PDB file of C-alpha atoms in Angstrom:
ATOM      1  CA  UNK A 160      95.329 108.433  88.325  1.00 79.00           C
ATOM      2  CA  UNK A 161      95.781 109.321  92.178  1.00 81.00           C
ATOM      3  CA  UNK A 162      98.471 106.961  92.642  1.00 83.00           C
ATOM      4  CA  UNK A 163     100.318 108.042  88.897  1.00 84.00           C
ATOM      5  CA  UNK A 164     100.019 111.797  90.019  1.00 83.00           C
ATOM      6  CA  UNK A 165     101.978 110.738  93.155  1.00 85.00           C
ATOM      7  CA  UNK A 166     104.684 109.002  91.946  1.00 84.00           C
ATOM      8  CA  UNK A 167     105.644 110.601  88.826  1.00 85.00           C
ATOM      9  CA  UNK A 168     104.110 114.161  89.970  1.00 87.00           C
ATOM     10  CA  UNK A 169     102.969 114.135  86.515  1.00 86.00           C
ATOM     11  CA  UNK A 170      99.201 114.761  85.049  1.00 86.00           C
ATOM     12  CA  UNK A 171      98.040 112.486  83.129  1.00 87.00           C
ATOM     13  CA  UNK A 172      94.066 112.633  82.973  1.00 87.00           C
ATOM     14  CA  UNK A 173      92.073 114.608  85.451  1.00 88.00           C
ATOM     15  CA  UNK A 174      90.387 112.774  88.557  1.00 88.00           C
ATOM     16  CA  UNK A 175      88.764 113.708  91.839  1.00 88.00           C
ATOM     17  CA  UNK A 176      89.680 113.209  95.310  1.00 86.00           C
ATOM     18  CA  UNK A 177      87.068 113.347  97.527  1.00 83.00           C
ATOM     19  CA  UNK A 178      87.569 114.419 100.971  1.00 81.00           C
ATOM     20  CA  UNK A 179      85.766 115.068 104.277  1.00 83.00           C
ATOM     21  CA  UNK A 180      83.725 117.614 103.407  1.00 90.00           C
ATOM     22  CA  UNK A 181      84.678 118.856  99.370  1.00 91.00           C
ATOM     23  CA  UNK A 182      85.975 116.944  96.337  1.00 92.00           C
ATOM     24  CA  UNK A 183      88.897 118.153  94.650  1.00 89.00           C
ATOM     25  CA  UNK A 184      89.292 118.049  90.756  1.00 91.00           C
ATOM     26  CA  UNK A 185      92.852 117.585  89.885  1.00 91.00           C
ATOM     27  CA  UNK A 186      93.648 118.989  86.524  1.00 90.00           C
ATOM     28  CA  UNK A 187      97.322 120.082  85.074  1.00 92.00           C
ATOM     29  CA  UNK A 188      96.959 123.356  86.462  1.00 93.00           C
ATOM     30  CA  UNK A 189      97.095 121.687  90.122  1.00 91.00           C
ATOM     31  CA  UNK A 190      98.711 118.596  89.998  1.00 90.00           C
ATOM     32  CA  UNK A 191     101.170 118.843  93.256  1.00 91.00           C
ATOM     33  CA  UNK A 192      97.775 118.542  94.516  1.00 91.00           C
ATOM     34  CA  UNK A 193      97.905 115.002  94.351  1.00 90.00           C
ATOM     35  CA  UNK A 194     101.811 114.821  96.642  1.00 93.00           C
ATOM     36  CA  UNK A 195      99.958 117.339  99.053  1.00 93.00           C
ATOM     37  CA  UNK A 196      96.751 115.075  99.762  1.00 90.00           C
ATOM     38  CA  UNK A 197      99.454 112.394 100.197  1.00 91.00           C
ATOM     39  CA  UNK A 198     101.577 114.201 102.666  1.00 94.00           C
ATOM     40  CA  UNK A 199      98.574 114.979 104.409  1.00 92.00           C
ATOM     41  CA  UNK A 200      97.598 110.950 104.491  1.00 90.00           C
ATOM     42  CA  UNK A 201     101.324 110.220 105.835  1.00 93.00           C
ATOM     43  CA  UNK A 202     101.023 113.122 108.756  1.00 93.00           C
ATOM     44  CA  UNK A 203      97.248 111.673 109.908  1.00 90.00           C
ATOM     45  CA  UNK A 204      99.012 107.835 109.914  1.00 90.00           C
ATOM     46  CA  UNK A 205     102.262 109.298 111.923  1.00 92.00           C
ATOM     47  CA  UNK A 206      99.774 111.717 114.026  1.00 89.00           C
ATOM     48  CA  UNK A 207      97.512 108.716 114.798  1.00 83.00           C
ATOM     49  CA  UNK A 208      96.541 109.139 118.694  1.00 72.00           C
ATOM     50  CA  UNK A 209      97.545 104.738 118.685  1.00 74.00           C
ATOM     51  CA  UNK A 210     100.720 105.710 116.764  1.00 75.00           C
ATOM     52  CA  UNK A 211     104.054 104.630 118.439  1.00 79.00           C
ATOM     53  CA  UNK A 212     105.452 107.132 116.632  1.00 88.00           C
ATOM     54  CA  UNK A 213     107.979 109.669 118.068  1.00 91.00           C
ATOM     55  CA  UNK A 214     109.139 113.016 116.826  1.00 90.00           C
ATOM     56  CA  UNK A 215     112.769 111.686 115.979  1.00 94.00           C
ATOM     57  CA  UNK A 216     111.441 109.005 113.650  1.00 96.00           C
ATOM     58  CA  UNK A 217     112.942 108.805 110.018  1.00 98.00           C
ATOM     59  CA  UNK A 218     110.657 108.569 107.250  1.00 98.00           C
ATOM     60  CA  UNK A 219     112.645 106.653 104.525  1.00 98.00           C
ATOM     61  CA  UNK A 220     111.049 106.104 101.027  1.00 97.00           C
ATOM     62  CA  UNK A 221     111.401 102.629  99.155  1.00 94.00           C
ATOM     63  CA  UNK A 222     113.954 103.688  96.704  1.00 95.00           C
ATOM     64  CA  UNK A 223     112.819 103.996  93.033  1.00 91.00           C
ATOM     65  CA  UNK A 224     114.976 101.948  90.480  1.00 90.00           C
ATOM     66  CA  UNK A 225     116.707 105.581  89.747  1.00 93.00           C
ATOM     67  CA  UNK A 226     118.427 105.549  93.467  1.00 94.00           C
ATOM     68  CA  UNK A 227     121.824 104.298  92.850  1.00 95.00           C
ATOM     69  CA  UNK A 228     124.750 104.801  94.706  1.00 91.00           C
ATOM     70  CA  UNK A 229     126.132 107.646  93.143  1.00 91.00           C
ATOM     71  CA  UNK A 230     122.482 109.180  92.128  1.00 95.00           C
ATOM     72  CA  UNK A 231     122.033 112.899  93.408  1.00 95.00           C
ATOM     73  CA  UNK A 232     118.286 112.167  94.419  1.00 96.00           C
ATOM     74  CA  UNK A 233     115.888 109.843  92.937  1.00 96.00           C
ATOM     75  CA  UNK A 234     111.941 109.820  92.440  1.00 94.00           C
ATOM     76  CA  UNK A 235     110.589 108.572  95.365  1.00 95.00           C
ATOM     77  CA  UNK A 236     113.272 110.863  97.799  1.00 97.00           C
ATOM     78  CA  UNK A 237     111.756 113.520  95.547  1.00 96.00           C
ATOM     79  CA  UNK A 238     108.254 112.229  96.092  1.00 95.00           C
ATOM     80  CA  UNK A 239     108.576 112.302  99.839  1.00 96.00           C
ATOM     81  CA  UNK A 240     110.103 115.403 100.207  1.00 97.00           C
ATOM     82  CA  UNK A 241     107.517 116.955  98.018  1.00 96.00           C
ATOM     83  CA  UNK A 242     104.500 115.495 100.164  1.00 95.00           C
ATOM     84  CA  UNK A 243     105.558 116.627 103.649  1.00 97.00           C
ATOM     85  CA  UNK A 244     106.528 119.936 102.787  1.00 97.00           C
ATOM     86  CA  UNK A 245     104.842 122.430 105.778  1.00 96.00           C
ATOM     87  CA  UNK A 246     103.834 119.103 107.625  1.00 95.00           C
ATOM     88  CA  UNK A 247     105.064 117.666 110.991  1.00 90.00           C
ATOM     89  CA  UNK A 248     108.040 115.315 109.949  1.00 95.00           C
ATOM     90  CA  UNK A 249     108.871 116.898 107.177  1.00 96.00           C
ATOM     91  CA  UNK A 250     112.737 117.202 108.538  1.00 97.00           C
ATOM     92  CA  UNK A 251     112.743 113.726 109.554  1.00 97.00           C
ATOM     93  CA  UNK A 252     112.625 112.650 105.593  1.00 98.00           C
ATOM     94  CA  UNK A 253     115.888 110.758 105.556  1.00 98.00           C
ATOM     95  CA  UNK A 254     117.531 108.942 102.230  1.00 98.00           C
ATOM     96  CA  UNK A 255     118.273 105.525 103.928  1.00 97.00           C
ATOM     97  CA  UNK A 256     118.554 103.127 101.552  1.00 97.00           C
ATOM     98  CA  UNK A 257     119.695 102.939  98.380  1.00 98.00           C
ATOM     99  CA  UNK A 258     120.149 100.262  95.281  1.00 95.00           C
ATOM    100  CA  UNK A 259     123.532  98.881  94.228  1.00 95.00           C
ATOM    101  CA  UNK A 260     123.063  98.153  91.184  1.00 92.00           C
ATOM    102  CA  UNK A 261     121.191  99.189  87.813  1.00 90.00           C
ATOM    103  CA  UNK A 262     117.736  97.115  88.025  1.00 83.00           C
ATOM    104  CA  UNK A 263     114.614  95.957  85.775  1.00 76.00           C
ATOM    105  CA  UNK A 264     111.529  98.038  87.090  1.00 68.00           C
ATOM    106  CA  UNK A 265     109.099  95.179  87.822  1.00 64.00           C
ATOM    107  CA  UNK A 266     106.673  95.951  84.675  1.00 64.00           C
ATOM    108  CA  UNK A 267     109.737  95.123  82.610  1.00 70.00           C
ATOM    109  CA  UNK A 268     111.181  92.217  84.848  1.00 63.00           C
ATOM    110  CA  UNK A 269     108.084  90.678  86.821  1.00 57.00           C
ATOM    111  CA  UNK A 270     107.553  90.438  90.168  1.00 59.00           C
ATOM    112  CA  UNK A 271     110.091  89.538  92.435  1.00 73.00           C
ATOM    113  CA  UNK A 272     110.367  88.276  95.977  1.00 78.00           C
ATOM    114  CA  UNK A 273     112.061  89.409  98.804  1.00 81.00           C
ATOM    115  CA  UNK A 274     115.019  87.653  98.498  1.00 87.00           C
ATOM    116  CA  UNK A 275     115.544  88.533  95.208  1.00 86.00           C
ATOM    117  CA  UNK A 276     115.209  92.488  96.088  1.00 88.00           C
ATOM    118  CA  UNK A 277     117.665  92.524  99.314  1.00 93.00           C
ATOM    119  CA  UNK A 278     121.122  92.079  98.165  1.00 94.00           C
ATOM    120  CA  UNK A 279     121.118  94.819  95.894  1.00 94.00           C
ATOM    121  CA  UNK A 280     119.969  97.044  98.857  1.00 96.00           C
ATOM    122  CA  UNK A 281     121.921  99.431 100.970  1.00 97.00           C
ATOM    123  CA  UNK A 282     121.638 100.762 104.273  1.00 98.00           C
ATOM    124  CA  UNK A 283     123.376 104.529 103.887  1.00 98.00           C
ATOM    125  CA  UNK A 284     122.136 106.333 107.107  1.00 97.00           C
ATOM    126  CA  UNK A 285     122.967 106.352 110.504  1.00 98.00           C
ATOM    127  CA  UNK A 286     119.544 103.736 111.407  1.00 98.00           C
ATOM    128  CA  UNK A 287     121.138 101.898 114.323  1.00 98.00           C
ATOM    129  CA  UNK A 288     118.263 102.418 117.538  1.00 98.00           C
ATOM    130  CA  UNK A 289     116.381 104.334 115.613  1.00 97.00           C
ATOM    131  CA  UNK A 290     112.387 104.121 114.765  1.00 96.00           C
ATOM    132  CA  UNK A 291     111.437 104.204 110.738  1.00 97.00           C
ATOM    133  CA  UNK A 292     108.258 104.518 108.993  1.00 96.00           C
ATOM    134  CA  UNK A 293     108.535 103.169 105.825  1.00 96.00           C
ATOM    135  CA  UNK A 294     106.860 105.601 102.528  1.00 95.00           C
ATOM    136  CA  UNK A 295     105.967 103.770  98.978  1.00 93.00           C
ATOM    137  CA  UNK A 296     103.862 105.006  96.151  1.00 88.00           C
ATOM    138  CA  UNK A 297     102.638 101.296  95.397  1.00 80.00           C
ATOM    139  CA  UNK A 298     102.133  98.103  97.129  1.00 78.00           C
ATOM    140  CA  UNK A 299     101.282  94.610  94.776  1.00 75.00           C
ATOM    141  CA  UNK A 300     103.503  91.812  96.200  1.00 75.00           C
ATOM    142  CA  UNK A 301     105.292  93.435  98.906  1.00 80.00           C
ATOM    143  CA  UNK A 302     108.622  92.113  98.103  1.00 84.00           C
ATOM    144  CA  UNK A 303     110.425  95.449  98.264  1.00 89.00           C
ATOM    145  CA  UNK A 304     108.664  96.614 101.464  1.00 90.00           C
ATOM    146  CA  UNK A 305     109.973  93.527 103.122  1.00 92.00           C
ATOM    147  CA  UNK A 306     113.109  93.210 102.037  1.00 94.00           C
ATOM    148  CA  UNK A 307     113.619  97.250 102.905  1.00 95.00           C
ATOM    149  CA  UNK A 308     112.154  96.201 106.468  1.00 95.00           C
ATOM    150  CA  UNK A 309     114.816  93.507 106.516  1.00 96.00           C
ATOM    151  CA  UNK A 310     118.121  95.428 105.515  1.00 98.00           C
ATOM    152  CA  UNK A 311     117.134  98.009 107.926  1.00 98.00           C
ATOM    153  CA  UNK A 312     116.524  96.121 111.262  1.00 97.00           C
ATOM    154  CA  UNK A 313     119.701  94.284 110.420  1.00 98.00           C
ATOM    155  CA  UNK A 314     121.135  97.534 110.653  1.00 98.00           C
ATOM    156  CA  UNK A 315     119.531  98.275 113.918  1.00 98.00           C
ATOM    157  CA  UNK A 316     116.417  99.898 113.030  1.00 98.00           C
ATOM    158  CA  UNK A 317     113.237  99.373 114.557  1.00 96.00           C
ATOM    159  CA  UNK A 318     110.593  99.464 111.900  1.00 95.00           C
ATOM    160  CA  UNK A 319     107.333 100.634 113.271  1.00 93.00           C
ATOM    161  CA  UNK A 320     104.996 100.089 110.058  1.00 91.00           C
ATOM    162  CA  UNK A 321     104.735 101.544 106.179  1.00 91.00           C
ATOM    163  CA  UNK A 322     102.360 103.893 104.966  1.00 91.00           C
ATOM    164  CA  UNK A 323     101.609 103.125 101.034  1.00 89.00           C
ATOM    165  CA  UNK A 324      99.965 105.644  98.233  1.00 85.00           C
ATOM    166  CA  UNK A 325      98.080 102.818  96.498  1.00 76.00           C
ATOM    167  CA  UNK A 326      97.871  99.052  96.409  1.00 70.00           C
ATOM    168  CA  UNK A 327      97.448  96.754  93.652  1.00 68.00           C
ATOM    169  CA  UNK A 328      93.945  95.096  93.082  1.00 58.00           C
ATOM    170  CA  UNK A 329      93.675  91.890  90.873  1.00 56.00           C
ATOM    171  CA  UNK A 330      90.403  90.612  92.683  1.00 57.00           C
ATOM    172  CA  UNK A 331      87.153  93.044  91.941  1.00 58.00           C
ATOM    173  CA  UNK A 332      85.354  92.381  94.529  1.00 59.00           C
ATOM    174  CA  UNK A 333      87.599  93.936  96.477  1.00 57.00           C
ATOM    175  CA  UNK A 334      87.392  97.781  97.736  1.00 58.00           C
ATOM    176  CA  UNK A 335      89.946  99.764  95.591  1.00 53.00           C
ATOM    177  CA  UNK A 336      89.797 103.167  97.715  1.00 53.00           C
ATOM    178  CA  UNK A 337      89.912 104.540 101.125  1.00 57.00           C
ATOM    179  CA  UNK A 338      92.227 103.399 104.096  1.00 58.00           C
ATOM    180  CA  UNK A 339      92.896 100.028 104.421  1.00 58.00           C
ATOM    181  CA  UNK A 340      94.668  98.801 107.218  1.00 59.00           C
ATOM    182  CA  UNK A 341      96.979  95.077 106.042  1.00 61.00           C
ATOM    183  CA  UNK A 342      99.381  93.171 108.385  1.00 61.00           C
ATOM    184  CA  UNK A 343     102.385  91.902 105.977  1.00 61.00           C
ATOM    185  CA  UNK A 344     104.220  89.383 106.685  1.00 59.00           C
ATOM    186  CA  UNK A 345     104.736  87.619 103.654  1.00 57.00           C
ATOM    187  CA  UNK A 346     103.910  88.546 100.072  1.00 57.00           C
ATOM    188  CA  UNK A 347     101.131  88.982  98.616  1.00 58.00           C
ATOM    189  CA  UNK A 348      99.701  86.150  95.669  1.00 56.00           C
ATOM    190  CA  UNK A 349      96.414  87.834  94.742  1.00 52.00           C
ATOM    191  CA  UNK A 350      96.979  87.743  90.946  1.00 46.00           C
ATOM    192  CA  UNK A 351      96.229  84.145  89.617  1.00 48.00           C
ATOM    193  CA  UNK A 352      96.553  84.777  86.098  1.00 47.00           C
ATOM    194  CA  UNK A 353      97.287  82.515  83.139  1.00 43.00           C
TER     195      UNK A 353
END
């Protein structure tokens, strides 16, 4: 529900986020909730005291299918900009990349790789020397995170990591909440399905 209430900003069902030292019950009535305790999770990754990050970095979001070209704003700019309002970075949300073309959303398409994702991507800021953290609402395979990574260095940017809202789980033995730290390199084949 967490993850849902992030991307869409959207209620769905009510759910609790627990924090430090209270639990917060998201309802309708509070919803942007949700894109707040997000934000917050992006500013502690960014303010981390190991963090090579500096206070010109750009925070770009992997663009929702709805960022074309010609789009006004999208979802996940929308997303991003919601969750950093009043937090440090929140000017250095930059819309960095967009899609060239009309594209399946992977529920409707499956899951592709990298190399499928990458030529319909486009570099549209000014990224050359500079550092980017990259912002997603979901993580399964990767693909799109890596491909992003990709069109960007070859632009010049240096990508320092990605900070994700949720992650796929196909294995349940595996812990579904809380931080979670994963090096990506390649994608990712958890699901072995029939």
């Amino acid at each position: 529900m967490f993850v849902w209430a992030v991307k869409f900003g959207t209620y769905k069902n009510k759910f609790l986020i627990q924090m430090k030292n209270r639990t917060v019950k998201v309802t309708a009535a509070n919803i942007g909730v949700a894109r707040e305790m997000f934000g917050l999770f992006i500013a502690y990754c960014l303010n981390k005291d190991d963090s090579e990050v500096e206070d010109d970095v750009l925070l770009i979001p992997v663009p929702s299918k709805d960022a074309l070209k010609n789009a006004a704003t999208y979802r996940s700019l929308e997303m991003l900009e919601e969750a950093m309002v009043g937090r440090d970075f929140e000017d250095r949300v930059t819309d960095g990349v967009r899609w060239t073309k009309k594209l399946a959303k992977s529920h409707e398409g499956g899951h592709h790789n990298r190399e499928y994702w990458k030529p319909h991507l486009e570099v549209i800021a000014d990224v050359d020397g500079k550092d980017v953290v990259l912002i997603d609402d979901v993580l399964s395979t990767g693909g799109t995170l890596l491909a992003m990574m990709e069109v960007l260095e070859e632009a010049g940017a240096n990508v320092l990591f990605a900070v994700v809202c949720g992650k796929t789980v196909y294995d349940c033995q595996l812990k579904p909440y809380g931080r979670q730290e994963i090096e990506l390199v390649n994608e990712i084949h958890e699901y072995e399905g029939e």
